[in-house]
Amino acid sequence: MSPVRALHTAPEYPESQRPSHVQKLERPHAVLCKASALAFLMFDKQDLARAARFWTDFGLSPVSQTHDMLVMRAAGTAPAVLVARRAARSGYTGAAFVVPDDTDFERLQREAGAKTLPSSSIPGGGEGVSLQDPDGKALWLIRRWGQLPAQPLRPPLTEQMNSIGTVRRVNATVRSPIEPAKVGRIGHVVMQTTDFATMANWYMRHLGLIPTDVQYLPDGSPMLTFFRLDLGDTPADHHTVVIAGGIENRYEHSAWEVADLDALGQGQQVLRANGHRHMWGIGRHVLGSQLFDYWYDDDGFEFEHYTDGDVFTAGHETHYVPFSTGSIWAWGDDAPASMFPKKSLSLLWKVLRLLRQGRTSVARLRMIGNEVDMPARPWL
Ligand SMILES: [Fe+2]
């Protein structure tokens, strides 16, 4: 591959101008509610003390910790961003979203089988219902959620940055503190599923999500979608939920917003110094445009720091982008091998099971394999 060809930027087509073979990701005609924010993620953890240590080094702070339950917060006003329950085996169990106060919970109970949550089970209080997504993960919807006073965040250095033609910082220096990258808020969660169509439709219907970017395979079928919240004219993050078609039903990663690039970099130093396992970064994503840095927690779950992401209002047209590894990041280190399925007997077994169940096809697996095997940045 010549460098010129490798350096090309992937095409991005507005829905109205997508190539004729590219299938439209149909949105449900009616939605059951429109989420206004991602509230918190829920994990089972074998060792709550170790979980608290990683998340603290990652830039969160504990709100409460008992023998069986750990609640972490970010600097914003949300009373929780992570809730971990002591369990025999660590695992991701689901996500909670904030919904408007007038959300019709009776309708959700009637039409979607939602179950009422006791207020005492919701960190920060309020009223909630619980659902189960098609892959078996919990989805909590919370209205009239509480708030905590925000914690101080240092002002972003971006306002003091000098660039060609713009000098803002005179007789002053850049000395960002070496400290954990203080997380301002939770950004998004990414889930892999063996049934992309069902999961994508279910999350659009239950959260009112809007597809921002749909990635498709060479045959034009959708494979991965970045969804944003429908906040009307209020700008929403490029994605709050990502559904990725794959060979397993599992949590991929979650992402957490920090003040700026210097927070990302200093946070990396703190995590490295404290012996945590780095995954990938620093780099810049293509879809969503965030500057990113990925870490593993002690159980191997991925957590991403990010800053400078795109935001869109509800009227922005859905875009379609060919699926390729090169479309994951614009620059930075090579994507680690652990991002992709390792060729092993266990992978073969999973694939054979999906084929036997009719949940994928050899042609589809070949298309995905071709894209994943293509070196995105051959010079790395
Ligand atoms: Fe991410």
mmCIF file of C-alpha atoms and ligand atoms in Angstrom:
data_model
loop_
_atom_site.group_PDB
_atom_site.id
_atom_site.type_symbol
_atom_site.label_atom_id
_atom_site.label_comp_id
_atom_site.label_asym_id
_atom_site.label_seq_id
_atom_site.Cartn_x
_atom_site.Cartn_y
_atom_site.Cartn_z
ATOM 1 C CA MET A 1 0.000 0.000 0.000
ATOM 2 C CA SER A 2 1.487 3.356 -0.941
ATOM 3 C CA PRO A 3 1.672 5.985 1.795
ATOM 4 C CA VAL A 4 -0.546 8.267 -0.255
ATOM 5 C CA ARG A 5 -3.265 5.631 -0.445
ATOM 6 C CA ALA A 6 -2.917 4.762 3.247
ATOM 7 C CA LEU A 7 -3.158 8.411 4.212
ATOM 8 C CA HIS A 8 -6.495 8.997 2.542
ATOM 9 C CA THR A 9 -9.401 10.006 4.772
ATOM 10 C CA ALA A 10 -12.416 7.671 4.754
ATOM 11 C CA PRO A 11 -15.461 9.064 2.951
ATOM 12 C CA GLU A 12 -18.433 10.150 5.067
ATOM 13 C CA TYR A 13 -21.803 10.358 3.322
ATOM 14 C CA PRO A 14 -24.856 12.221 4.616
ATOM 15 C CA GLU A 15 -27.810 9.828 4.616
ATOM 16 C CA SER A 16 -29.425 11.604 1.666
ATOM 17 C CA GLN A 17 -26.263 11.148 -0.432
ATOM 18 C CA ARG A 18 -25.189 7.667 0.614
ATOM 19 C CA PRO A 19 -24.140 5.219 -2.117
ATOM 20 C CA SER A 20 -27.091 3.266 -3.523
ATOM 21 C CA HIS A 21 -25.960 -0.091 -2.067
ATOM 22 C CA VAL A 22 -25.755 1.269 1.490
ATOM 23 C CA GLN A 23 -28.754 0.292 3.608
ATOM 24 C CA LYS A 24 -30.417 2.984 5.685
ATOM 25 C CA LEU A 25 -30.501 2.248 9.404
ATOM 26 C CA GLU A 26 -34.256 2.522 9.930
ATOM 27 C CA ARG A 27 -35.331 4.356 13.068
ATOM 28 C CA PRO A 28 -38.389 3.148 15.028
ATOM 29 C CA HIS A 29 -41.610 5.025 14.185
ATOM 30 C CA ALA A 30 -42.307 5.685 17.849
ATOM 31 C CA VAL A 31 -40.032 5.752 20.857
ATOM 32 C CA LEU A 32 -40.943 4.931 24.449
ATOM 33 C CA CYS A 33 -38.906 7.749 25.972
ATOM 34 C CA LYS A 34 -36.052 10.142 25.274
ATOM 35 C CA ALA A 35 -33.136 9.926 27.664
ATOM 36 C CA SER A 36 -31.546 13.237 28.618
ATOM 37 C CA ALA A 37 -28.234 11.934 30.006
ATOM 38 C CA LEU A 38 -26.205 8.831 30.699
ATOM 39 C CA ALA A 39 -26.306 8.557 34.501
ATOM 40 C CA PHE A 40 -24.048 5.695 35.617
ATOM 41 C CA LEU A 41 -22.692 2.275 34.706
ATOM 42 C CA MET A 42 -23.109 -0.807 36.868
ATOM 43 C CA PHE A 43 -20.485 -3.465 37.486
ATOM 44 C CA ASP A 44 -20.098 -6.570 39.590
ATOM 45 C CA LYS A 45 -16.655 -6.570 41.185
ATOM 46 C CA GLN A 46 -14.817 -9.276 43.070
ATOM 47 C CA ASP A 47 -12.653 -6.751 44.871
ATOM 48 C CA LEU A 48 -14.296 -3.413 45.611
ATOM 49 C CA ALA A 49 -11.152 -1.947 47.204
ATOM 50 C CA ARG A 50 -9.112 -2.597 44.056
ATOM 51 C CA ALA A 51 -11.901 -1.181 41.906
ATOM 52 C CA ALA A 52 -11.986 1.967 44.052
ATOM 53 C CA ARG A 53 -8.202 2.328 43.742
ATOM 54 C CA PHE A 54 -8.230 2.136 39.938
ATOM 55 C CA TRP A 55 -11.187 4.478 39.567
ATOM 56 C CA THR A 56 -9.632 6.972 41.978
ATOM 57 C CA ASP A 57 -6.361 6.956 40.018
ATOM 58 C CA PHE A 58 -8.517 7.324 36.886
ATOM 59 C CA GLY A 59 -9.916 10.607 38.268
ATOM 60 C CA LEU A 60 -13.161 9.677 40.031
ATOM 61 C CA SER A 61 -13.913 9.878 43.734
ATOM 62 C CA PRO A 62 -15.849 7.589 46.078
ATOM 63 C CA VAL A 63 -19.239 8.749 47.334
ATOM 64 C CA SER A 64 -19.869 5.751 49.551
ATOM 65 C CA GLN A 65 -18.307 2.375 50.157
ATOM 66 C CA THR A 66 -19.734 -0.462 52.186
ATOM 67 C CA HIS A 67 -18.774 -4.120 52.329
ATOM 68 C CA ASP A 68 -21.076 -4.866 49.393
ATOM 69 C CA MET A 69 -21.405 -1.659 47.406
ATOM 70 C CA LEU A 70 -19.181 1.060 45.981
ATOM 71 C CA VAL A 71 -20.474 4.302 44.446
ATOM 72 C CA MET A 72 -18.121 6.623 42.569
ATOM 73 C CA ARG A 73 -18.770 10.149 41.298
ATOM 74 C CA ALA A 74 -17.168 12.570 38.856
ATOM 75 C CA ALA A 75 -16.718 16.309 39.399
ATOM 76 C CA GLY A 76 -20.122 17.208 37.973
ATOM 77 C CA THR A 77 -23.381 17.270 39.900
ATOM 78 C CA ALA A 78 -24.395 13.654 39.165
ATOM 79 C CA PRO A 79 -24.644 11.724 42.461
ATOM 80 C CA ALA A 80 -23.061 8.640 40.858
ATOM 81 C CA VAL A 81 -21.266 7.655 37.663
ATOM 82 C CA LEU A 82 -20.216 4.106 38.598
ATOM 83 C CA VAL A 83 -21.940 1.657 40.913
ATOM 84 C CA ALA A 84 -20.142 -1.571 41.795
ATOM 85 C CA ARG A 85 -21.622 -4.481 43.711
ATOM 86 C CA ARG A 86 -19.471 -7.109 45.422
ATOM 87 C CA ALA A 87 -19.817 -10.397 43.552
ATOM 88 C CA ALA A 88 -18.085 -13.729 43.067
ATOM 89 C CA ARG A 89 -17.200 -12.775 39.491
ATOM 90 C CA SER A 90 -16.471 -9.371 37.979
ATOM 91 C CA GLY A 91 -18.656 -8.257 35.090
ATOM 92 C CA TYR A 92 -20.483 -5.364 33.474
ATOM 93 C CA THR A 93 -24.162 -5.501 34.344
ATOM 94 C CA GLY A 94 -25.779 -2.460 32.709
ATOM 95 C CA ALA A 95 -26.321 1.290 32.449
ATOM 96 C CA ALA A 96 -28.651 3.888 33.938
ATOM 97 C CA PHE A 97 -29.965 6.941 32.087
ATOM 98 C CA VAL A 98 -31.719 10.085 33.253
ATOM 99 C CA VAL A 99 -35.111 10.660 31.645
ATOM 100 C CA PRO A 100 -37.385 13.744 31.804
ATOM 101 C CA ASP A 101 -39.613 14.166 34.857
ATOM 102 C CA ASP A 102 -42.774 13.588 32.810
ATOM 103 C CA THR A 103 -41.616 10.232 31.383
ATOM 104 C CA ASP A 104 -44.538 7.814 31.383
ATOM 105 C CA PHE A 105 -43.296 4.926 33.528
ATOM 106 C CA GLU A 106 -46.741 3.242 33.450
ATOM 107 C CA ARG A 107 -46.468 3.005 29.671
ATOM 108 C CA LEU A 108 -42.964 1.570 29.967
ATOM 109 C CA GLN A 109 -44.294 -1.011 32.395
ATOM 110 C CA ARG A 110 -47.235 -1.830 30.126
ATOM 111 C CA GLU A 111 -45.466 -1.886 26.773
ATOM 112 C CA ALA A 112 -41.879 -2.782 27.633
ATOM 113 C CA GLY A 113 -42.130 -4.862 30.804
ATOM 114 C CA ALA A 114 -40.309 -2.254 32.902
ATOM 115 C CA LYS A 115 -40.164 -2.988 36.622
ATOM 116 C CA THR A 116 -40.275 -0.360 39.351
ATOM 117 C CA LEU A 117 -37.010 0.175 41.223
ATOM 118 C CA PRO A 118 -37.112 0.880 44.936
ATOM 119 C CA SER A 119 -35.889 4.450 45.424
ATOM 120 C CA SER A 120 -33.356 3.173 47.965
ATOM 121 C CA SER A 121 -31.629 1.154 45.237
ATOM 122 C CA ILE A 122 -30.930 4.267 43.142
ATOM 123 C CA PRO A 123 -27.778 6.118 44.249
ATOM 124 C CA GLY A 124 -28.859 9.735 44.449
ATOM 125 C CA GLY A 125 -32.536 8.829 44.842
ATOM 126 C CA GLY A 126 -35.404 9.649 42.522
ATOM 127 C CA GLU A 127 -37.805 7.300 40.764
ATOM 128 C CA GLY A 128 -36.707 4.555 38.448
ATOM 129 C CA VAL A 129 -37.658 1.575 36.376
ATOM 130 C CA SER A 130 -35.510 -1.280 35.196
ATOM 131 C CA LEU A 131 -35.553 -3.091 31.861
ATOM 132 C CA GLN A 132 -33.461 -5.816 30.332
ATOM 133 C CA ASP A 133 -31.924 -5.291 26.892
ATOM 134 C CA PRO A 134 -31.984 -8.092 24.276
ATOM 135 C CA ASP A 135 -28.476 -9.178 25.344
ATOM 136 C CA GLY A 136 -29.533 -9.469 28.992
ATOM 137 C CA LYS A 137 -27.939 -6.280 30.360
ATOM 138 C CA ALA A 138 -29.874 -3.943 32.663
ATOM 139 C CA LEU A 139 -31.165 -0.581 31.520
ATOM 140 C CA TRP A 140 -32.354 1.695 34.305
ATOM 141 C CA LEU A 141 -34.353 4.837 33.591
ATOM 142 C CA ILE A 142 -34.371 7.443 36.354
ATOM 143 C CA ARG A 143 -36.505 10.561 36.718
ATOM 144 C CA ARG A 144 -36.249 13.276 39.388
ATOM 145 C CA TRP A 145 -32.677 12.198 40.136
ATOM 146 C CA GLY A 146 -30.807 13.982 42.906
ATOM 147 C CA GLN A 147 -27.752 16.200 42.589
ATOM 148 C CA LEU A 148 -24.549 16.766 44.514
ATOM 149 C CA PRO A 149 -22.633 20.039 44.659
ATOM 150 C CA ALA A 150 -20.105 20.063 41.809
ATOM 151 C CA GLN A 151 -16.447 19.591 42.713
ATOM 152 C CA PRO A 152 -13.947 22.182 41.492
ATOM 153 C CA LEU A 153 -12.213 21.477 38.169
ATOM 154 C CA ARG A 154 -9.224 23.474 37.072
ATOM 155 C CA PRO A 155 -10.032 25.794 34.144
ATOM 156 C CA PRO A 156 -9.093 24.272 30.773
ATOM 157 C CA LEU A 157 -5.708 25.347 29.448
ATOM 158 C CA THR A 158 -7.211 25.568 25.967
ATOM 159 C CA GLU A 159 -8.127 29.180 26.704
ATOM 160 C CA GLN A 160 -4.452 30.051 27.218
ATOM 161 C CA MET A 161 -3.060 28.213 24.190
ATOM 162 C CA ASN A 162 -0.856 30.049 21.773
ATOM 163 C CA SER A 163 -1.110 29.226 18.106
ATOM 164 C CA ILE A 164 -0.004 30.811 14.857
ATOM 165 C CA GLY A 165 -1.723 34.155 14.607
ATOM 166 C CA THR A 166 -3.334 33.885 18.066
ATOM 167 C CA VAL A 167 -1.245 34.772 21.113
ATOM 168 C CA ARG A 168 -3.216 34.475 24.329
ATOM 169 C CA ARG A 169 -0.459 33.615 26.814
ATOM 170 C CA VAL A 170 2.164 36.325 27.395
ATOM 171 C CA ASN A 171 4.654 36.474 30.263
ATOM 172 C CA ALA A 172 3.174 33.210 31.529
ATOM 173 C CA THR A 173 3.990 29.485 31.312
ATOM 174 C CA VAL A 174 2.254 26.101 31.005
ATOM 175 C CA ARG A 175 2.655 24.104 34.234
ATOM 176 C CA SER A 176 -0.207 21.637 34.444
ATOM 177 C CA PRO A 177 -0.305 19.738 37.753
ATOM 178 C CA ILE A 178 0.745 16.075 37.879
ATOM 179 C CA GLU A 179 -2.498 14.652 39.207
ATOM 180 C CA PRO A 180 -5.196 12.169 38.145
ATOM 181 C CA ALA A 181 -7.139 13.358 35.113
ATOM 182 C CA LYS A 182 -10.123 14.644 37.048
ATOM 183 C CA VAL A 183 -13.209 13.297 35.289
ATOM 184 C CA GLY A 184 -15.924 15.905 34.753
ATOM 185 C CA ARG A 185 -18.615 13.478 33.640
ATOM 186 C CA ILE A 186 -19.380 10.164 32.024
ATOM 187 C CA GLY A 187 -19.401 10.359 28.225
ATOM 188 C CA HIS A 188 -20.405 7.098 26.563
ATOM 189 C CA VAL A 189 -20.647 3.342 26.695
ATOM 190 C CA VAL A 190 -19.845 0.941 23.851
ATOM 191 C CA MET A 191 -21.405 -2.506 23.627
ATOM 192 C CA GLN A 192 -20.560 -5.347 21.294
ATOM 193 C CA THR A 193 -23.416 -7.620 20.244
ATOM 194 C CA THR A 194 -23.985 -10.643 18.059
ATOM 195 C CA ASP A 195 -27.336 -9.156 16.981
ATOM 196 C CA PHE A 196 -26.656 -5.618 15.825
ATOM 197 C CA ALA A 197 -30.083 -4.994 14.252
ATOM 198 C CA THR A 198 -32.071 -6.045 17.337
ATOM 199 C CA MET A 199 -29.869 -4.187 19.827
ATOM 200 C CA ALA A 200 -29.701 -1.001 17.717
ATOM 201 C CA ASN A 201 -33.465 -0.922 17.294
ATOM 202 C CA TRP A 202 -34.101 -1.691 20.973
ATOM 203 C CA TYR A 203 -31.851 1.113 22.232
ATOM 204 C CA MET A 204 -33.277 3.624 19.740
ATOM 205 C CA ARG A 205 -36.816 2.696 20.875
ATOM 206 C CA HIS A 206 -36.122 2.766 24.618
ATOM 207 C CA LEU A 207 -33.851 5.832 24.786
ATOM 208 C CA GLY A 208 -34.909 7.841 21.722
ATOM 209 C CA LEU A 209 -31.353 7.678 20.362
ATOM 210 C CA ILE A 210 -30.369 9.258 17.037
ATOM 211 C CA PRO A 211 -27.790 7.539 14.804
ATOM 212 C CA THR A 212 -24.945 10.017 14.234
ATOM 213 C CA ASP A 213 -22.576 7.809 12.203
ATOM 214 C CA VAL A 214 -23.440 4.404 10.765
ATOM 215 C CA GLN A 215 -20.520 2.232 9.684
ATOM 216 C CA TYR A 216 -21.289 -0.292 6.972
ATOM 217 C CA LEU A 217 -19.656 -3.347 5.411
ATOM 218 C CA PRO A 218 -18.772 -3.598 1.697
ATOM 219 C CA ASP A 219 -22.210 -5.150 0.994
ATOM 220 C CA GLY A 220 -23.830 -1.997 2.435
ATOM 221 C CA SER A 221 -25.151 -3.598 5.633
ATOM 222 C CA PRO A 222 -24.770 -1.642 8.882
ATOM 223 C CA MET A 223 -22.251 -3.063 11.344
ATOM 224 C CA LEU A 224 -21.614 -0.406 13.988
ATOM 225 C CA THR A 225 -23.456 2.765 14.948
ATOM 226 C CA PHE A 226 -22.604 5.775 17.085
ATOM 227 C CA PHE A 227 -25.819 7.054 18.706
ATOM 228 C CA ARG A 228 -26.421 10.421 20.337
ATOM 229 C CA LEU A 229 -29.154 11.586 22.668
ATOM 230 C CA ASP A 230 -32.073 13.530 21.236
ATOM 231 C CA LEU A 231 -31.771 16.839 23.108
ATOM 232 C CA GLY A 232 -33.500 18.892 20.411
ATOM 233 C CA ASP A 233 -31.596 22.133 19.791
ATOM 234 C CA THR A 234 -29.242 21.508 22.722
ATOM 235 C CA PRO A 235 -25.976 20.055 21.409
ATOM 236 C CA ALA A 236 -25.459 16.411 22.396
ATOM 237 C CA ASP A 237 -22.236 14.390 22.339
ATOM 238 C CA HIS A 238 -21.516 12.709 18.977
ATOM 239 C CA HIS A 239 -22.201 9.447 20.768
ATOM 240 C CA THR A 240 -23.501 8.412 24.168
ATOM 241 C CA VAL A 241 -24.173 4.797 23.168
ATOM 242 C CA VAL A 242 -22.335 2.739 20.561
ATOM 243 C CA ILE A 243 -23.632 -0.618 19.344
ATOM 244 C CA ALA A 244 -21.044 -2.688 17.490
ATOM 245 C CA GLY A 245 -21.848 -5.901 15.635
ATOM 246 C CA GLY A 246 -19.408 -8.668 16.579
ATOM 247 C CA ILE A 247 -18.994 -12.210 17.774
ATOM 248 C CA GLU A 248 -19.756 -11.662 21.464
ATOM 249 C CA ASN A 249 -22.275 -9.850 23.642
ATOM 250 C CA ARG A 250 -20.120 -7.725 25.878
ATOM 251 C CA TYR A 251 -19.073 -4.375 27.247
ATOM 252 C CA GLU A 252 -16.397 -2.841 25.017
ATOM 253 C CA HIS A 253 -15.472 0.317 26.891
ATOM 254 C CA SER A 254 -16.789 3.448 28.507
ATOM 255 C CA ALA A 255 -15.452 6.978 28.125
ATOM 256 C CA TRP A 256 -15.004 9.780 30.607
ATOM 257 C CA GLU A 257 -14.536 13.480 29.851
ATOM 258 C CA VAL A 258 -11.568 15.378 31.289
ATOM 259 C CA ALA A 259 -10.653 19.069 31.127
ATOM 260 C CA ASP A 260 -8.163 19.150 28.265
ATOM 261 C CA LEU A 261 -5.205 17.478 26.584
ATOM 262 C CA ASP A 262 -2.882 18.291 29.485
ATOM 263 C CA ALA A 263 -5.238 16.582 31.940
ATOM 264 C CA LEU A 264 -5.205 13.540 29.632
ATOM 265 C CA GLY A 265 -1.385 13.545 29.534
ATOM 266 C CA GLN A 266 -0.815 14.157 33.230
ATOM 267 C CA GLY A 267 -3.467 11.582 34.065
ATOM 268 C CA GLN A 268 -1.546 9.076 31.952
ATOM 269 C CA GLN A 269 1.577 9.731 34.029
ATOM 270 C CA VAL A 270 -0.302 9.146 37.283
ATOM 271 C CA LEU A 271 -1.880 5.897 36.051
ATOM 272 C CA ARG A 272 1.482 4.656 34.773
ATOM 273 C CA ALA A 273 3.228 5.621 38.028
ATOM 274 C CA ASN A 274 0.625 3.677 40.009
ATOM 275 C CA GLY A 275 1.183 0.526 37.984
ATOM 276 C CA HIS A 276 -2.028 0.405 35.946
ATOM 277 C CA ARG A 277 -2.131 -1.210 32.526
ATOM 278 C CA HIS A 278 -2.199 1.174 29.569
ATOM 279 C CA MET A 279 -4.152 0.139 26.496
ATOM 280 C CA TRP A 280 -4.000 2.788 23.795
ATOM 281 C CA GLY A 281 -3.279 6.443 23.241
ATOM 282 C CA ILE A 282 -2.842 9.292 23.200
ATOM 283 C CA GLY A 283 -4.482 9.794 19.837
ATOM 284 C CA ARG A 284 -7.440 11.420 18.114
ATOM 285 C CA HIS A 285 -10.537 9.535 17.008
ATOM 286 C CA VAL A 286 -12.129 10.082 13.627
ATOM 287 C CA LEU A 287 -15.828 9.548 14.402
ATOM 288 C CA GLY A 288 -16.475 11.800 17.387
ATOM 289 C CA SER A 289 -13.074 13.535 16.988
ATOM 290 C CA GLN A 290 -12.082 13.062 20.643
ATOM 291 C CA LEU A 291 -8.513 13.101 21.896
ATOM 292 C CA PHE A 292 -8.310 9.772 23.728
ATOM 293 C CA ASP A 293 -6.303 7.614 26.117
ATOM 294 C CA TYR A 294 -7.459 4.080 27.010
ATOM 295 C CA TRP A 295 -6.752 2.097 30.198
ATOM 296 C CA TYR A 296 -7.555 -1.341 31.574
ATOM 297 C CA ASP A 297 -8.876 -1.703 35.085
ATOM 298 C CA ASP A 298 -7.721 -4.627 37.245
ATOM 299 C CA ASP A 299 -10.293 -6.956 35.672
ATOM 300 C CA GLY A 300 -9.346 -6.016 32.114
ATOM 301 C CA PHE A 301 -12.328 -3.712 31.474
ATOM 302 C CA GLU A 302 -11.498 -0.745 29.246
ATOM 303 C CA PHE A 303 -11.899 2.845 30.417
ATOM 304 C CA GLU A 304 -11.210 5.801 28.115
ATOM 305 C CA HIS A 305 -10.272 9.344 29.063
ATOM 306 C CA TYR A 306 -11.263 11.857 26.413
ATOM 307 C CA THR A 307 -11.485 15.548 25.671
ATOM 308 C CA ASP A 308 -12.552 17.763 22.762
ATOM 309 C CA GLY A 309 -15.394 15.644 21.328
ATOM 310 C CA ASP A 310 -17.896 16.666 18.639
ATOM 311 C CA VAL A 311 -21.443 17.692 19.535
ATOM 312 C CA PHE A 312 -24.534 17.820 17.321
ATOM 313 C CA THR A 313 -28.097 19.011 17.640
ATOM 314 C CA ALA A 314 -31.004 16.696 16.819
ATOM 315 C CA GLY A 315 -31.399 18.090 13.299
ATOM 316 C CA HIS A 316 -27.929 17.045 12.117
ATOM 317 C CA GLU A 317 -28.222 14.435 9.365
ATOM 318 C CA THR A 318 -27.062 10.848 10.004
ATOM 319 C CA HIS A 319 -23.833 10.033 8.165
ATOM 320 C CA TYR A 320 -22.651 6.729 6.661
ATOM 321 C CA VAL A 321 -19.007 5.671 6.736
ATOM 322 C CA PRO A 322 -17.410 2.466 5.405
ATOM 323 C CA PHE A 323 -16.274 0.246 8.275
ATOM 324 C CA SER A 324 -12.491 0.053 8.497
ATOM 325 C CA THR A 325 -9.954 0.023 11.289
ATOM 326 C CA GLY A 326 -8.503 3.228 9.844
ATOM 327 C CA SER A 327 -11.742 5.058 10.624
ATOM 328 C CA ILE A 328 -11.256 4.459 14.360
ATOM 329 C CA TRP A 329 -8.436 6.934 14.785
ATOM 330 C CA ALA A 330 -6.935 9.855 12.873
ATOM 331 C CA TRP A 331 -3.464 9.804 14.410
ATOM 332 C CA GLY A 332 -1.617 8.338 17.364
ATOM 333 C CA ASP A 333 -0.206 4.940 18.260
ATOM 334 C CA ASP A 334 -1.341 1.854 16.381
ATOM 335 C CA ALA A 335 -4.569 0.319 17.658
ATOM 336 C CA PRO A 336 -3.567 -2.512 20.016
ATOM 337 C CA ALA A 337 -4.104 -6.109 18.937
ATOM 338 C CA SER A 338 -6.350 -6.584 21.980
ATOM 339 C CA MET A 339 -8.980 -4.389 20.284
ATOM 340 C CA PHE A 340 -9.613 -7.155 17.797
ATOM 341 C CA PRO A 341 -10.600 -10.799 18.354
ATOM 342 C CA LYS A 342 -7.558 -13.002 18.875
ATOM 343 C CA LYS A 343 -7.386 -15.874 16.398
ATOM 344 C CA SER A 344 -7.769 -18.862 18.706
ATOM 345 C CA LEU A 345 -9.717 -22.047 19.234
ATOM 346 C CA SER A 346 -12.136 -20.184 21.466
ATOM 347 C CA LEU A 347 -12.779 -17.644 18.678
ATOM 348 C CA LEU A 348 -13.344 -20.486 16.199
ATOM 349 C CA TRP A 349 -15.805 -22.082 18.608
ATOM 350 C CA LYS A 350 -17.741 -18.811 19.046
ATOM 351 C CA VAL A 351 -17.852 -18.275 15.287
ATOM 352 C CA LEU A 352 -19.043 -21.818 14.620
ATOM 353 C CA ARG A 353 -21.797 -21.414 17.202
ATOM 354 C CA LEU A 354 -22.981 -18.149 15.588
ATOM 355 C CA LEU A 355 -22.945 -19.792 12.152
ATOM 356 C CA ARG A 356 -24.913 -22.765 13.442
ATOM 357 C CA GLN A 357 -27.469 -20.437 15.043
ATOM 358 C CA GLY A 358 -27.778 -18.543 11.738
ATOM 359 C CA ARG A 359 -26.716 -15.302 13.471
ATOM 360 C CA THR A 360 -23.948 -14.535 11.009
ATOM 361 C CA SER A 361 -22.714 -15.800 7.657
ATOM 362 C CA VAL A 362 -19.355 -16.769 6.212
ATOM 363 C CA ALA A 363 -19.620 -13.863 3.745
ATOM 364 C CA ARG A 364 -20.202 -11.374 6.566
ATOM 365 C CA LEU A 365 -17.362 -12.763 8.681
ATOM 366 C CA ARG A 366 -15.066 -12.582 5.667
ATOM 367 C CA MET A 367 -15.956 -8.922 5.068
ATOM 368 C CA ILE A 368 -15.284 -8.045 8.725
ATOM 369 C CA GLY A 369 -12.066 -10.098 8.735
ATOM 370 C CA ASN A 370 -10.772 -8.359 5.607
ATOM 371 C CA GLU A 371 -11.310 -4.928 7.155
ATOM 372 C CA VAL A 372 -9.809 -5.866 10.521
ATOM 373 C CA ASP A 373 -6.765 -7.519 8.915
ATOM 374 C CA MET A 374 -5.973 -4.494 6.741
ATOM 375 C CA PRO A 375 -3.233 -2.453 8.486
ATOM 376 C CA ALA A 376 -4.780 0.947 9.047
ATOM 377 C CA ARG A 377 -1.522 2.814 9.573
ATOM 378 C CA PRO A 378 1.154 0.607 7.914
ATOM 379 C CA TRP A 379 3.990 2.833 9.094
ATOM 380 C CA LEU A 380 3.262 2.181 12.779
HETATM 381 FE FE FE B 1 -14.929 5.689 23.128
#
